Amino acid sequence: MALLTFQVLDGMERGRVLGNLLPPITIGREEDNAVQLNDERVSRFHAKVQEDGGHVILTDLESTNGTRVNGHPIQMHVLRIGDQVAIGRCLLLFGSADEIEQHIQERKSLIQESPGGTISFESDEFEFSAGNARGDGEDLPRLFPDGPPELPGELRPLQVAQTSDLLAHLHDRLRSIITAGQSMPVDGDEKQTYKLDWAAWQRLMQLEMDLSIYLKKLIDPSSGDN
């Protein structure tokens, strides 16, 4: 089991490197936490970090002020090296300096090996700053800066079928919304705009809500329809 490192970028503990952390660990205001943060906006036991199948999972422990990764509120998230975790006024960087440097070199190698020598990373569109990572700014880095997350492996046949059906259902609903739109040229400009009518826009908002419900039930099956 790999040891974990968090670097404190902002907050009362700014400048500290919290290394050699053996998961599972908790993060919070109390002394009993492996990562103790001195901030009244941090809950007593704010978040948990555990390892499963070689992946590091961050879980918010129903904290008062929530947990953000790269500026986005999360309940449960698979951490990647370089992710910024905002808890209260504290900003933690996941990974040691060596791990982050290795990650940078791996990204450079991926660019060099890709067809045409170019590759697009979503996070390149944004500036990673302490304010943005806490969600204070208008432009946020992507929650998944290295591309979409991996599909779960070693699922039972029923779980594969259920996952496939759910994704197919969401794909079908999204496709119906997209096809309801209309691409329109902008006067005096080579660019085009895409227009959705009010009904399609409402269906898109409902799809976002349904996805939120799916995520909540997945993380907390006992939540029901609340």
GROMACS .gro file of C-alpha atoms in nm:
model
  226
    1MET     CA    1   0.000   0.000   0.000
    2ALA     CA    2   0.148   0.334  -0.109
    3LEU     CA    3   0.204   0.613   0.139
    4LEU     CA    4   0.030   0.944   0.068
    5THR     CA    5   0.150   1.304   0.071
    6PHE     CA    6  -0.045   1.629   0.100
    7GLN     CA    7   0.122   1.970   0.066
    8VAL     CA    8  -0.055   2.262   0.234
    9LEU     CA    9  -0.073   2.554  -0.009
   10ASP     CA   10  -0.294   2.786   0.197
   11GLY     CA   11  -0.436   2.815   0.548
   12MET     CA   12  -0.286   2.821   0.897
   13GLU     CA   13  -0.063   2.521   0.814
   14ARG     CA   14   0.058   2.673   0.485
   15GLY     CA   15   0.399   2.542   0.383
   16ARG     CA   16   0.372   2.211   0.566
   17VAL     CA   17   0.432   1.884   0.383
   18LEU     CA   18   0.230   1.601   0.533
   19GLY     CA   19   0.400   1.286   0.408
   20ASN     CA   20   0.421   0.915   0.485
   21LEU     CA   21   0.048   0.897   0.549
   22LEU     CA   22  -0.079   0.540   0.554
   23PRO     CA   23  -0.442   0.519   0.441
   24PRO     CA   24  -0.708   0.514   0.558
   25ILE     CA   25  -0.675   0.856   0.718
   26THR     CA   26  -0.909   1.135   0.818
   27ILE     CA   27  -0.875   1.511   0.775
   28GLY     CA   28  -1.032   1.753   1.019
   29ARG     CA   29  -1.002   1.995   1.308
   30GLU     CA   30  -0.964   1.740   1.591
   31GLU     CA   31  -0.626   1.612   1.708
   32ASP     CA   32  -0.728   1.254   1.632
   33ASN     CA   33  -0.708   1.322   1.257
   34ALA     CA   34  -0.394   1.220   1.067
   35VAL     CA   35  -0.421   1.560   0.894
   36GLN     CA   36  -0.526   1.822   1.147
   37LEU     CA   37  -0.627   2.164   1.009
   38ASN     CA   38  -0.664   2.459   1.244
   39ASP     CA   39  -0.964   2.634   1.089
   40GLU     CA   40  -1.312   2.690   1.232
   41ARG     CA   41  -1.462   2.621   0.888
   42VAL     CA   42  -1.319   2.270   0.897
   43SER     CA   43  -1.543   2.010   1.062
   44ARG     CA   44  -1.414   1.799   1.351
   45PHE     CA   45  -1.385   1.502   1.113
   46HIS     CA   46  -1.420   1.660   0.772
   47ALA     CA   47  -1.306   1.405   0.513
   48LYS     CA   48  -1.167   1.055   0.477
   49VAL     CA   49  -0.896   0.930   0.241
   50GLN     CA   50  -0.871   0.558   0.168
   51GLU     CA   51  -0.707   0.326  -0.083
   52ASP     CA   52  -0.890   0.070  -0.291
   53GLY     CA   53  -0.739  -0.131  -0.576
   54GLY     CA   54  -0.445   0.105  -0.614
   55HIS     CA   55  -0.667   0.413  -0.630
   56VAL     CA   56  -0.696   0.686  -0.366
   57ILE     CA   57  -1.052   0.783  -0.276
   58LEU     CA   58  -1.150   1.107  -0.101
   59THR     CA   59  -1.487   1.112   0.078
   60ASP     CA   60  -1.655   1.411   0.242
   61LEU     CA   61  -1.786   1.307   0.585
   62GLU     CA   62  -2.103   1.518   0.563
   63SER     CA   63  -1.900   1.820   0.667
   64THR     CA   64  -2.067   2.153   0.740
   65ASN     CA   65  -1.891   2.349   0.464
   66GLY     CA   66  -1.817   2.070   0.217
   67THR     CA   67  -1.507   1.958   0.031
   68ARG     CA   68  -1.393   2.075  -0.313
   69VAL     CA   69  -1.153   1.920  -0.562
   70ASN     CA   70  -1.014   2.159  -0.825
   71GLY     CA   71  -1.289   2.403  -0.726
   72HIS     CA   72  -1.578   2.159  -0.761
   73PRO     CA   73  -1.786   2.031  -0.466
   74ILE     CA   74  -1.759   1.655  -0.423
   75GLN     CA   75  -1.900   1.385  -0.200
   76MET     CA   76  -1.667   1.110  -0.320
   77HIS     CA   77  -1.382   1.141  -0.569
   78VAL     CA   78  -1.086   0.939  -0.698
   79LEU     CA   79  -0.783   1.160  -0.635
   80ARG     CA   80  -0.512   1.206  -0.896
   81ILE     CA   81  -0.166   1.345  -0.841
   82GLY     CA   82  -0.180   1.725  -0.863
   83ASP     CA   83  -0.542   1.758  -0.749
   84GLN     CA   84  -0.614   2.055  -0.524
   85VAL     CA   85  -0.837   1.978  -0.226
   86ALA     CA   86  -1.009   2.273  -0.057
   87ILE     CA   87  -1.129   2.218   0.300
   88GLY     CA   88  -1.245   2.530   0.479
   89ARG     CA   89  -0.984   2.800   0.416
   90CYS     CA   90  -0.715   2.536   0.369
   91LEU     CA   91  -0.591   2.425   0.030
   92LEU     CA   92  -0.411   2.091   0.003
   93LEU     CA   93  -0.214   1.966  -0.296
   94PHE     CA   94  -0.225   1.589  -0.339
   95GLY     CA   95   0.115   1.436  -0.407
   96SER     CA   96   0.477   1.505  -0.322
   97ALA     CA   97   0.700   1.731  -0.529
   98ASP     CA   98   0.863   1.423  -0.685
   99GLU     CA   99   0.527   1.263  -0.766
  100ILE     CA  100   0.402   1.582  -0.930
  101GLU     CA  101   0.722   1.620  -1.134
  102GLN     CA  102   0.686   1.260  -1.251
  103HIS     CA  103   0.325   1.331  -1.347
  104ILE     CA  104   0.437   1.634  -1.550
  105GLN     CA  105   0.694   1.425  -1.736
  106GLU     CA  106   0.433   1.156  -1.808
  107ARG     CA  107   0.203   1.419  -1.958
  108LYS     CA  108   0.487   1.551  -2.174
  109SER     CA  109   0.560   1.198  -2.295
  110LEU     CA  110   0.194   1.150  -2.381
  111ILE     CA  111   0.199   1.466  -2.592
  112GLN     CA  112   0.514   1.356  -2.776
  113GLU     CA  113   0.376   1.008  -2.844
  114SER     CA  114   0.030   1.117  -2.958
  115PRO     CA  115  -0.055   1.138  -3.332
  116GLY     CA  116   0.063   1.470  -3.471
  117GLY     CA  117   0.249   1.545  -3.151
  118THR     CA  118  -0.041   1.729  -2.990
  119ILE     CA  119  -0.297   1.645  -2.727
  120SER     CA  120  -0.555   1.856  -2.548
  121PHE     CA  121  -0.587   1.854  -2.171
  122GLU     CA  122  -0.900   2.024  -2.037
  123SER     CA  123  -0.711   2.187  -1.749
  124ASP     CA  124  -0.494   2.383  -1.993
  125GLU     CA  125  -0.789   2.619  -2.045
  126PHE     CA  126  -0.773   2.739  -1.686
  127GLU     CA  127  -0.525   2.889  -1.447
  128PHE     CA  128  -0.478   2.679  -1.134
  129SER     CA  129  -0.477   2.924  -0.845
  130ALA     CA  130  -0.564   2.902  -0.478
  131GLY     CA  131  -0.875   3.116  -0.530
  132ASN     CA  132  -1.000   2.912  -0.823
  133ALA     CA  133  -0.942   2.580  -0.651
  134ARG     CA  134  -1.157   2.696  -0.360
  135GLY     CA  135  -1.431   2.797  -0.600
  136ASP     CA  136  -1.388   3.171  -0.534
  137GLY     CA  137  -1.326   3.269  -0.896
  138GLU     CA  138  -1.545   3.252  -1.205
  139ASP     CA  139  -1.318   3.021  -1.406
  140LEU     CA  140  -1.257   2.683  -1.247
  141PRO     CA  141  -1.013   2.412  -1.344
  142ARG     CA  142  -1.175   2.092  -1.458
  143LEU     CA  143  -1.268   1.831  -1.200
  144PHE     CA  144  -1.097   1.573  -1.424
  145PRO     CA  145  -0.798   1.762  -1.574
  146ASP     CA  146  -0.639   1.448  -1.726
  147GLY     CA  147  -0.949   1.340  -1.911
  148PRO     CA  148  -1.248   1.122  -1.819
  149PRO     CA  149  -1.220   0.876  -1.530
  150GLU     CA  150  -1.173   0.505  -1.591
  151LEU     CA  151  -1.466   0.268  -1.608
  152PRO     CA  152  -1.492   0.034  -1.309
  153GLY     CA  153  -1.340  -0.308  -1.363
  154GLU     CA  154  -1.429  -0.661  -1.249
  155LEU     CA  155  -1.803  -0.597  -1.241
  156ARG     CA  156  -2.049  -0.883  -1.218
  157PRO     CA  157  -2.253  -0.946  -1.538
  158LEU     CA  158  -2.561  -0.786  -1.380
  159GLN     CA  159  -2.361  -0.477  -1.280
  160VAL     CA  160  -2.218  -0.450  -1.633
  161ALA     CA  161  -2.569  -0.471  -1.778
  162GLN     CA  162  -2.707  -0.215  -1.530
  163THR     CA  163  -2.419   0.027  -1.595
  164SER     CA  164  -2.459  -0.015  -1.970
  165ASP     CA  165  -2.835   0.045  -1.949
  166LEU     CA  166  -2.790   0.357  -1.736
  167LEU     CA  167  -2.530   0.509  -1.970
  168ALA     CA  168  -2.742   0.421  -2.274
  169HIS     CA  169  -3.043   0.588  -2.108
  170LEU     CA  170  -2.845   0.907  -2.037
  171HIS     CA  171  -2.695   0.902  -2.388
  172ASP     CA  172  -3.042   0.870  -2.543
  173ARG     CA  173  -3.180   1.160  -2.339
  174LEU     CA  174  -2.880   1.381  -2.415
  175ARG     CA  175  -2.901   1.300  -2.786
  176SER     CA  176  -3.270   1.398  -2.796
  177ILE     CA  177  -3.180   1.736  -2.641
  178ILE     CA  178  -2.893   1.799  -2.881
  179THR     CA  179  -3.097   1.711  -3.189
  180ALA     CA  180  -3.367   1.954  -3.072
  181GLY     CA  181  -3.120   2.239  -3.104
  182GLN     CA  182  -3.030   2.442  -3.410
  183SER     CA  183  -2.694   2.567  -3.532
  184MET     CA  184  -2.714   2.929  -3.644
  185PRO     CA  185  -2.455   3.160  -3.806
  186VAL     CA  186  -2.362   3.480  -3.627
  187ASP     CA  187  -2.401   3.794  -3.838
  188GLY     CA  188  -2.066   3.917  -3.966
  189ASP     CA  189  -1.878   3.634  -3.801
  190GLU     CA  190  -1.753   3.299  -3.926
  191LYS     CA  191  -1.844   3.143  -3.592
  192GLN     CA  192  -2.176   2.975  -3.529
  193THR     CA  193  -2.401   2.964  -3.228
  194TYR     CA  194  -2.615   2.675  -3.110
  195LYS     CA  195  -2.970   2.751  -3.002
  196LEU     CA  196  -3.196   2.542  -2.778
  197ASP     CA  197  -3.565   2.614  -2.737
  198TRP     CA  198  -3.711   2.656  -2.391
  199ALA     CA  199  -3.849   2.301  -2.371
  200ALA     CA  200  -3.513   2.144  -2.467
  201TRP     CA  201  -3.336   2.367  -2.214
  202GLN     CA  202  -3.574   2.252  -1.943
  203ARG     CA  203  -3.510   1.887  -2.037
  204LEU     CA  204  -3.137   1.956  -2.008
  205MET     CA  205  -3.184   2.103  -1.659
  206GLN     CA  206  -3.393   1.801  -1.558
  207LEU     CA  207  -3.121   1.568  -1.690
  208GLU     CA  208  -2.867   1.747  -1.469
  209MET     CA  209  -3.099   1.703  -1.171
  210ASP     CA  210  -3.151   1.334  -1.246
  211LEU     CA  211  -2.774   1.287  -1.265
  212SER     CA  212  -2.740   1.456  -0.926
  213ILE     CA  213  -2.995   1.212  -0.782
  214TYR     CA  214  -2.811   0.916  -0.935
  215LEU     CA  215  -2.485   1.032  -0.779
  216LYS     CA  216  -2.644   1.085  -0.439
  217LYS     CA  217  -2.807   0.740  -0.439
  218LEU     CA  218  -2.486   0.577  -0.555
  219ILE     CA  219  -2.286   0.723  -0.266
  220ASP     CA  220  -2.565   0.696  -0.008
  221PRO     CA  221  -2.820   0.425  -0.105
  222SER     CA  222  -3.022   0.502   0.209
  223SER     CA  223  -3.092   0.859   0.088
  224GLY     CA  224  -3.400   0.740  -0.106
  225ASP     CA  225  -3.570   1.015  -0.306
  226ASN     CA  226  -3.479   1.293  -0.062
   0.00000   0.00000   0.00000
